[in-house]
Short mmCIF file of C-alpha atoms in Angstrom, two decimals:
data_model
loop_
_atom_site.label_atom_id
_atom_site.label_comp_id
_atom_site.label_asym_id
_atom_site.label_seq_id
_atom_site.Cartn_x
_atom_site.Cartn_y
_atom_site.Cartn_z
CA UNK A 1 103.93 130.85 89.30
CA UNK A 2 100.64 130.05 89.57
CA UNK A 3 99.09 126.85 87.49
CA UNK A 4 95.75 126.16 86.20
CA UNK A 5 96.49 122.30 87.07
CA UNK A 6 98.12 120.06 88.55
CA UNK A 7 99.77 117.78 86.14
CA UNK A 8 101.27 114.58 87.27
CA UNK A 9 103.89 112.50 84.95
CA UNK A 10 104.02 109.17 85.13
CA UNK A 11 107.77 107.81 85.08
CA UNK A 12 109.12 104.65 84.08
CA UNK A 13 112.59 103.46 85.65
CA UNK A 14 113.82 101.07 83.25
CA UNK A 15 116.62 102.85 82.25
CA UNK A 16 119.56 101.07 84.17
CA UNK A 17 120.40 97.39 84.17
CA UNK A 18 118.88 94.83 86.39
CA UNK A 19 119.92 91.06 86.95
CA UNK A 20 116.39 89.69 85.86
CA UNK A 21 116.51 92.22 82.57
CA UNK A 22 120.09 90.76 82.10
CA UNK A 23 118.61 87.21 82.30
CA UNK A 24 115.67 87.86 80.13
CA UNK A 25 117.16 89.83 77.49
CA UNK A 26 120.59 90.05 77.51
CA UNK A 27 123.56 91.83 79.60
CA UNK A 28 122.81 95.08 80.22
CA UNK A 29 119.72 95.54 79.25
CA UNK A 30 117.21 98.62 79.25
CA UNK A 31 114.73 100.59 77.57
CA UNK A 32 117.41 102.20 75.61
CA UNK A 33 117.81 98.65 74.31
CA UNK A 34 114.41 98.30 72.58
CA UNK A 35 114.92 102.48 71.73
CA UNK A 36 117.97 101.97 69.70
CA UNK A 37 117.41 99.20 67.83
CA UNK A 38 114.29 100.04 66.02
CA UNK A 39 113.75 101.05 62.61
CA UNK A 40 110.95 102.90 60.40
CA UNK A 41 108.18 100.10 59.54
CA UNK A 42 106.80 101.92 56.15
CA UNK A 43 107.22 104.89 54.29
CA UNK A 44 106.67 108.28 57.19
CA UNK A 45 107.42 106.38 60.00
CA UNK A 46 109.80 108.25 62.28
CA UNK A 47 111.93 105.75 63.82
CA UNK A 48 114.30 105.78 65.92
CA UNK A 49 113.15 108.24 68.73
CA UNK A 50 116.55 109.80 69.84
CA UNK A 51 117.15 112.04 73.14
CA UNK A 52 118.81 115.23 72.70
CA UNK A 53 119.92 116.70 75.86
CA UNK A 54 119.47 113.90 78.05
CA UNK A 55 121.46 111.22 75.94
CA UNK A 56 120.91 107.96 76.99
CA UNK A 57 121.21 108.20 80.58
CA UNK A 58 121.28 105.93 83.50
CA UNK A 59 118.80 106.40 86.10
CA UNK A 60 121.61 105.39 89.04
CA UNK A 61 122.77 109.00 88.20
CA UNK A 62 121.48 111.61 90.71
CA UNK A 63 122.47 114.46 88.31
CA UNK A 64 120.23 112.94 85.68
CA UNK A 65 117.58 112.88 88.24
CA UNK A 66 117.91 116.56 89.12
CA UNK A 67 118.01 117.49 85.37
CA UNK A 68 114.76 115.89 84.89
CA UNK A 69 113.04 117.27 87.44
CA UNK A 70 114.56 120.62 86.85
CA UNK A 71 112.94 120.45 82.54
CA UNK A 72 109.39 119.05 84.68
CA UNK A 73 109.07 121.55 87.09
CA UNK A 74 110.40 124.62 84.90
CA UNK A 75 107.51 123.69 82.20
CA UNK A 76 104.93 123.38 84.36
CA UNK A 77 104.50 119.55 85.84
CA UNK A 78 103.68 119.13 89.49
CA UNK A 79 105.84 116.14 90.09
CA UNK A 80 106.86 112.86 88.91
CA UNK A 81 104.39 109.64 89.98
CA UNK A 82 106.94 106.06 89.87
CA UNK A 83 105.67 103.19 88.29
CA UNK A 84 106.13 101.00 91.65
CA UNK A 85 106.74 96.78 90.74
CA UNK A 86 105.34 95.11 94.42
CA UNK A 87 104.61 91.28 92.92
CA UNK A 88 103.89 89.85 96.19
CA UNK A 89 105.95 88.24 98.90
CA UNK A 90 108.43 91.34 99.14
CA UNK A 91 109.45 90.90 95.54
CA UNK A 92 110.38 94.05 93.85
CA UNK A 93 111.90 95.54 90.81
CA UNK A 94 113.63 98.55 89.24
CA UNK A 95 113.17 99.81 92.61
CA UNK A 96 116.72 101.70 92.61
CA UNK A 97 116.24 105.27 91.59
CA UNK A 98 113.09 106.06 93.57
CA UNK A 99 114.97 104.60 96.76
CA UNK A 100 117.55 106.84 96.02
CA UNK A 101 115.24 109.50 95.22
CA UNK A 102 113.96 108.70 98.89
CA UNK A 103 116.95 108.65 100.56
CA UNK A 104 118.93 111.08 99.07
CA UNK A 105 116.29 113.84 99.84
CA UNK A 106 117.10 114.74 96.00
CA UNK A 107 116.06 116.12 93.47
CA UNK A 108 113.65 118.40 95.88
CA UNK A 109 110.64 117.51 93.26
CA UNK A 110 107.24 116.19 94.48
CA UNK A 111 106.82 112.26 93.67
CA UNK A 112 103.80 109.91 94.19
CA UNK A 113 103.91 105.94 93.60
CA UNK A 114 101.66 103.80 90.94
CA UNK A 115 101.37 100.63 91.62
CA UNK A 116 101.77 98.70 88.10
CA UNK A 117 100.43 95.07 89.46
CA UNK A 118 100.82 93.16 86.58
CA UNK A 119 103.23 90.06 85.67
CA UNK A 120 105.60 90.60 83.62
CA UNK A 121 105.87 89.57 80.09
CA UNK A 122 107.74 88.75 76.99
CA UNK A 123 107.41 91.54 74.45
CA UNK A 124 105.82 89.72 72.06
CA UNK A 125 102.35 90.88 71.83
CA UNK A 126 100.18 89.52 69.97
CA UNK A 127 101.64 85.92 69.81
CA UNK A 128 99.82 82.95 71.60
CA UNK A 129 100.76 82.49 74.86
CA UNK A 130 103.07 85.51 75.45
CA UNK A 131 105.56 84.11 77.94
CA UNK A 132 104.84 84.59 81.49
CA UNK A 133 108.41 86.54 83.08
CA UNK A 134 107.62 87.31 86.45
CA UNK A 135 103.95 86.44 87.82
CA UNK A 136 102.54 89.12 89.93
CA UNK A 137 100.94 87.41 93.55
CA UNK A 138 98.56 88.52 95.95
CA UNK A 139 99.44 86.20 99.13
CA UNK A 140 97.10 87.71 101.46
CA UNK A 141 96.59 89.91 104.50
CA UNK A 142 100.28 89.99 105.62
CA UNK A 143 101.24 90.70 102.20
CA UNK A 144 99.20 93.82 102.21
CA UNK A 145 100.31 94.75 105.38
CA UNK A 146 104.21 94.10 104.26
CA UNK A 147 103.53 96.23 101.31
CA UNK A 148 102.17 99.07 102.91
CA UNK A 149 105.08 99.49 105.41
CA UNK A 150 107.60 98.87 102.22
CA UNK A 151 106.09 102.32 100.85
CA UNK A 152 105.64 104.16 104.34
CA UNK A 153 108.72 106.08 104.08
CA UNK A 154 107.66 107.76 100.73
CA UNK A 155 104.32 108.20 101.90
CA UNK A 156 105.83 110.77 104.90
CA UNK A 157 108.42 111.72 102.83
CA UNK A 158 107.63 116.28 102.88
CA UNK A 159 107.93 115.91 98.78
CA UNK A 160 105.20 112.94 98.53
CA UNK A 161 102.38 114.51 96.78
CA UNK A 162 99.25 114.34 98.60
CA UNK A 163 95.49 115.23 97.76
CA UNK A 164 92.69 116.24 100.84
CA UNK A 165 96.05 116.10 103.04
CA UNK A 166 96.24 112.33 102.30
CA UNK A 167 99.37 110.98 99.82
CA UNK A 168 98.42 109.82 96.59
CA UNK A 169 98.27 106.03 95.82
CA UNK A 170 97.65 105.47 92.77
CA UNK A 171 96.57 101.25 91.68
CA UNK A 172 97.33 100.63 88.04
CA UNK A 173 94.79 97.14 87.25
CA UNK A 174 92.37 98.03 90.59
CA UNK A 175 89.89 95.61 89.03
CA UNK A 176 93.27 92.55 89.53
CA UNK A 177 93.01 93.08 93.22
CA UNK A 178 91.35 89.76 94.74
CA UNK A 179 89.66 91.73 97.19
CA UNK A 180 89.80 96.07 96.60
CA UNK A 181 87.80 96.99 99.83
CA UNK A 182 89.86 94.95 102.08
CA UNK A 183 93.02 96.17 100.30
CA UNK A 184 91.83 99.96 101.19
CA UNK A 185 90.70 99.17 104.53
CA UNK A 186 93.59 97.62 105.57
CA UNK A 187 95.97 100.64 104.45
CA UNK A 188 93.35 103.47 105.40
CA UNK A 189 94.01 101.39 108.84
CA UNK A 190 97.36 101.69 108.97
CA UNK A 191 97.88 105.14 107.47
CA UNK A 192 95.96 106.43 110.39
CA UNK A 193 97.78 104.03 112.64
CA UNK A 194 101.02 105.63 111.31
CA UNK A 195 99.76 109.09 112.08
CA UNK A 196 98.31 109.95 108.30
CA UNK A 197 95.12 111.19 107.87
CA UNK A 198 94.99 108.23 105.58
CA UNK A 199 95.71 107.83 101.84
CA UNK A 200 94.09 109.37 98.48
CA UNK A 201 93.28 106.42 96.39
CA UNK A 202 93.41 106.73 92.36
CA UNK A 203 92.06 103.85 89.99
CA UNK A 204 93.36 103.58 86.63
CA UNK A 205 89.81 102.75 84.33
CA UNK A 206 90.32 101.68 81.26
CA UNK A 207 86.43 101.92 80.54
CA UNK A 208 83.75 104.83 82.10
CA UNK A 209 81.31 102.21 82.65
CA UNK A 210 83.93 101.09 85.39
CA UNK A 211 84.11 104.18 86.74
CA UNK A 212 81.23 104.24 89.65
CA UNK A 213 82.26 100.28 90.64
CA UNK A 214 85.53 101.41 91.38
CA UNK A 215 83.85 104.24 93.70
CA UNK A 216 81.86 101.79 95.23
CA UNK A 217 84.55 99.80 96.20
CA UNK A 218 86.41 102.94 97.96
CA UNK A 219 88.65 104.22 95.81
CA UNK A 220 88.84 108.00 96.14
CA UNK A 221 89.77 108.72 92.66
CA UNK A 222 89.46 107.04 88.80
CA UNK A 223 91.96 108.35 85.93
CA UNK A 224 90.16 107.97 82.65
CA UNK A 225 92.18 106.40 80.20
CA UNK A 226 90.71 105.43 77.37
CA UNK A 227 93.66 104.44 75.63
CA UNK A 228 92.43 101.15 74.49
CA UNK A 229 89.19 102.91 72.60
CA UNK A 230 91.94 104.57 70.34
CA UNK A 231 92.99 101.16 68.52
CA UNK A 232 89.75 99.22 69.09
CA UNK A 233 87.98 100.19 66.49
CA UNK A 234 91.07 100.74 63.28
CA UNK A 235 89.87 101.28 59.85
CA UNK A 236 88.95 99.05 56.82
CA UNK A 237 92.76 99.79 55.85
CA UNK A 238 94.40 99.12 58.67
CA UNK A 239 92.98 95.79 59.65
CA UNK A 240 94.02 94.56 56.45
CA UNK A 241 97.11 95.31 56.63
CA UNK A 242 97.88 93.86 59.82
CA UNK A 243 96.34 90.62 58.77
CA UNK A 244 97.43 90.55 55.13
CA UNK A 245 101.22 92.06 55.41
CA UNK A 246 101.58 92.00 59.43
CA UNK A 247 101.59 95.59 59.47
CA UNK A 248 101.45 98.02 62.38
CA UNK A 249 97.77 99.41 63.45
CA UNK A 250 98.22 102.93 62.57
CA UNK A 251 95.44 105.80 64.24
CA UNK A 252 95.73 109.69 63.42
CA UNK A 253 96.95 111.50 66.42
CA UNK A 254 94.55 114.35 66.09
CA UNK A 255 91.07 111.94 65.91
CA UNK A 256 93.00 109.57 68.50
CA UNK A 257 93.26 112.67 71.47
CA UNK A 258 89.30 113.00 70.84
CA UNK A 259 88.92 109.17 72.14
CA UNK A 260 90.63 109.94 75.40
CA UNK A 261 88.44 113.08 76.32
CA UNK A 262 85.29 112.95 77.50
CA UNK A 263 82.54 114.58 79.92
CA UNK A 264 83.21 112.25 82.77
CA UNK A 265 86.38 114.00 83.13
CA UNK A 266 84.55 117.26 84.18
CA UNK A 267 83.90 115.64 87.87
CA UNK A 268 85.11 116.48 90.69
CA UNK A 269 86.78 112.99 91.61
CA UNK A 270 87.59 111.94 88.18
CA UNK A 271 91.27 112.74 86.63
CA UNK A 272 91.77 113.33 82.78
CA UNK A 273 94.67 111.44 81.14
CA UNK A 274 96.68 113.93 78.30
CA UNK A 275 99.62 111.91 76.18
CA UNK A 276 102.39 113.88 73.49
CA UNK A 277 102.26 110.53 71.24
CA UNK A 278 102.35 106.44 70.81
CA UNK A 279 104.47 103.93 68.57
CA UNK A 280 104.84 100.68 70.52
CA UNK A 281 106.96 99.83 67.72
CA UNK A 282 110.50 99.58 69.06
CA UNK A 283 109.03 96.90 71.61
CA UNK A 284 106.53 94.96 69.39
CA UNK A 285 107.88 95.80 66.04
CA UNK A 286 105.20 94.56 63.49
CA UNK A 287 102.48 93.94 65.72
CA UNK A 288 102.54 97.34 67.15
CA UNK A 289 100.05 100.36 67.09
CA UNK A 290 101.02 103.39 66.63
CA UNK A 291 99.79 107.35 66.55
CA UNK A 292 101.13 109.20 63.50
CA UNK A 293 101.24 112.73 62.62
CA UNK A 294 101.24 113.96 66.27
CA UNK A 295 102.99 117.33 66.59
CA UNK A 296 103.60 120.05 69.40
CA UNK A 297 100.87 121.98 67.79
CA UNK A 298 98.47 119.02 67.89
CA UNK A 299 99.16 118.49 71.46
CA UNK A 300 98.90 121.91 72.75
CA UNK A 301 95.27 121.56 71.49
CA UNK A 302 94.66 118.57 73.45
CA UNK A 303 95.92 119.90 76.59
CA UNK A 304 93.85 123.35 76.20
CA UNK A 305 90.36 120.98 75.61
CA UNK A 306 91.14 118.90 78.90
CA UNK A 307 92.14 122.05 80.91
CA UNK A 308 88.23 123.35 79.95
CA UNK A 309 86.60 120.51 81.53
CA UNK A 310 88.17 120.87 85.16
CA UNK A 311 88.06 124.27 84.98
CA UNK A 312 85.09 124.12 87.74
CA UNK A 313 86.99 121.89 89.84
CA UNK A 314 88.60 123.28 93.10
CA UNK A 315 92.45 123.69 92.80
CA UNK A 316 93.13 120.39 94.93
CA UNK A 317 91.45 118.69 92.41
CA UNK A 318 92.32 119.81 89.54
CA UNK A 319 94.80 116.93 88.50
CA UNK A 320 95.74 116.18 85.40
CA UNK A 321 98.11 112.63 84.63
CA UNK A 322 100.39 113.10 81.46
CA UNK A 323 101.17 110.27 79.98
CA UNK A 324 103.94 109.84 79.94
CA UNK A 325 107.33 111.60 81.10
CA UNK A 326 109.76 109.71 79.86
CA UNK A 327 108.06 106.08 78.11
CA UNK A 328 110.60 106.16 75.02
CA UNK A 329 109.92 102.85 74.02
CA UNK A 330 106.66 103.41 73.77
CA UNK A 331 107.00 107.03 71.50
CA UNK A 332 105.45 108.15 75.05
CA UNK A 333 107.38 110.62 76.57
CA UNK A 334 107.58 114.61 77.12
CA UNK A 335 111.91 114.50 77.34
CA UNK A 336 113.61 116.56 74.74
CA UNK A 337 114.68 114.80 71.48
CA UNK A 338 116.17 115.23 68.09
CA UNK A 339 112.99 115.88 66.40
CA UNK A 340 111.54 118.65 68.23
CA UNK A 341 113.59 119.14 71.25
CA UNK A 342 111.62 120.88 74.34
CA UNK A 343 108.91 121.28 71.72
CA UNK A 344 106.32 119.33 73.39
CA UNK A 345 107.18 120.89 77.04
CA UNK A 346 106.80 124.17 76.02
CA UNK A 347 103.37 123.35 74.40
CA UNK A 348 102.94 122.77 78.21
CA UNK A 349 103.77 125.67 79.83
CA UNK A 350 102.22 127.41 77.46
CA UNK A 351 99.18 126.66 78.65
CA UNK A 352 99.58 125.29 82.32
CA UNK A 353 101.22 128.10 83.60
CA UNK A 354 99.36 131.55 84.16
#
C-alpha cells in the first residue's frame, strides 16, 4: 500500500531488567516500574496509563517483538529507530533486544539506530544537582572508530533503513559531540571503507536557529523538535502552581501540537517531529509537565497539518519521526491501551496510508 510518508518511531528498550537498573532502583526494575506506580496528580488527570493487548511485556521476548512490529507496520509506520546507549569506552546499555533483533533476522521490520548520548540520571528533575548515574564519555579517535564498527552489523543489516542509499544515523544531543565534523568524517570514512556509500546523518534540534549550524557541520539531516517551546513559556496559572503547591506544568494538547510545527519543516532536508501525547508524571511525579486533553481526534489533526508541509518533498524524503512508539512512562507512546486501545494508530493509517 502505498504511503504519503515515511514515518519513523522512535523505541525505547527499557522494558526488561538490567544489573545497573537493579542497582539504581531496585531488583527488577523497568519502565513498567515507574508506569505502575503512578497515580492521578489533580482532579482529570488520567493516571495510570495501562496496556491493553500488549500487557506488560518483556522486551527479551521475540514474540512481543513481532507483535509490535506487526500493529507498526499494519497502521502505517515505516520502521522502528532504537534509542542506542554508546557512553564511551565500549560501554553500553539496554542493548539486548536490538542485538537480538539483529541476530535473529526477526521481526522482518525495517530499524534504524539513535544515538541518545547523554549520562544518565536520577529521575528527579528539577532538584539541585540531579545525581549523575552513568556519565556519558567521548575518549577520542579510537573511541569513534570502536563505535562505528560496534554498529556495522546493523548498518548492512537488508532491514536497516537507509535514505540516498546511505543507512540512517540518527545523533540525539549533536551539539554534545566535542568535535561533530571529525565525528562524521571519520564514519563517512569508514562506511565507504566498509563498502557503504556512506551514512545519512540526522540531528535532533531542539531550536530552528540551530538548524543551519548543524548543516554546516555535515550533518545530512535536522529533526525539528520543538518540544521544549511547549512548556517554556506556561501560563500565569500554571507557574503558580508549581511554585506555590508543587504542582505539575500542565499545556493543552491542541495549542501544544501548534508549537512543534512550523515552516522549516517544509524543506527538503529537514524532518517534522508528530507525538500522540506527554505526562512525565509517572517518572517525575510533582515536578512533571504534562499535555492534557489530547485525544485520537486531536492527533489525527496534527498528523494531517505536518503531512501538508512535505507534501513537495520527493518520496525519499518525505520522513516523518513519531514520537514516540512505545515511551509509556512518559504518556508517549502509539501501543494500544485501556483508554482508547488502537485509537491513536488508526488515526494513523487513516491518513498515512493511500
Amino acid at each position: 500500500m502505498k504511503k504519503n510518508a515515511r514515518v519513523i518511531a522512535f523505541y525505547l528498550p527499557q522494558f526488561h531488567p538490567i544489573p545497573e537498573n537493579d542497582r539504581w532502583w531496585g531488583k527488577g526494575f523497568t519502565e513498567w516500574t515507574n508506569v505502575k506506580k503512578s497515580v492521578p496528580l489533580f482532579k482529570g488527570h488520567y493516571q495510570p496509563f495501562i496496556p491493553s493487548e500488549l500487557g506488560y511485556y518483556d522486551l527479551r521476548d521475540e514474540t512481543t517483538r513481532g507483535a509490535q512490529a506487526e500493529l507498526a507496520k499494519i497502521h502505517g509506520i515505516e520502521g522502528f529507530c532504537y534509542w542506542h546507549y554508546w557512553f564511551g569506552n565500549g560501554k553500553r546499555l539496554l542493548e539486548r533486544p536490538f542485538n537480538e533483533v539483529l541476530e535473529s533476522g526477526k521481526p522482518n521490520f525495517p530499524f534504524c539506530l539513535a544515538w541518545a548520548n547523554e549520562s544518565w540520571q536520577g529521575f528527579d528533575f528539577g532538584a539541585k544537582g540531579r545525581n549523575v548515574l552513568l556519565n556519558q564519555e567521548y575518549p577520542g579517535e579510537e573511541d569513534i572508530i570502536n563505535h562505528f564498527y560496534e554498529v556495522l552489523p546493523a548498518f548492512t543489516d537488508k532491514r536497516y533503513t537507509t535514505v540516498d542509499n546511505k543507512p540512517l544515523f540518527y545523533i540525539y544531543k549533536p551539539s554534545q559531540l566535542p568535535n561533530a565534523e571529525k565525528f562524521i568524517e571519520i564514519w563517512q570514512n569508514l562506511a565507504v571503507k566498509n563498502n557503504l556509500q556512506g551514512i545519512y546523518f540526522v540531528a535532533q534540534s531542539l531550536d530552528d536557529s540551530l538548524i543551519t549550524t548543524y548543516t554546516n557541520l555535515g550533518f545530512d539531516a535536522v529533526n525539528t523538535n520543538r518540544f521544549k517551546d511547549v512548556f517554556a513559556r506556561p501560563g500565569v496559572v500554571s507557574r503558580l502552581k508549581r511554585k506555590v503547591f508543587l504542582k505539575p506544568i500542565i499545556c493543552d494538547y491542541s495549542k501544544a501540537v501548534l508549537r512543534l510545527e512550523g515552516t522549516e519543516d517544509e524543506k527538503s532536508h529537514i524532518f517534522p517531529t508528530i507525538m500522540p501525547n506527554w505526562d512525565h508524571t509517572p517518572r517525575t511525579g510533582k515536578r512533571g509537565n504534562l499535555l492534557k486533553n489530547s485525544t485520537p481526534e486531536l492527533f489525527k489533526s496534527h498528523v494531517v497539518r505536518v503531512l501538508k508541509r512535505i507534501q513537495q518533498k520527493d518520496d525519499e524524503h518525505k520522513i516523518i519521526f513519531l514520537k514516540s512508539w512505545n515511551e509509556w512512562a512518559e504518556g508517549n507512546y502509539m501501543e494500544p491501551d485501556q483508554r482508547y486501545g488502537r485509537a491513536y494508530l488508526e488515526a494513523l493509517r487513516s491518513v498515512i496510508n493511500l
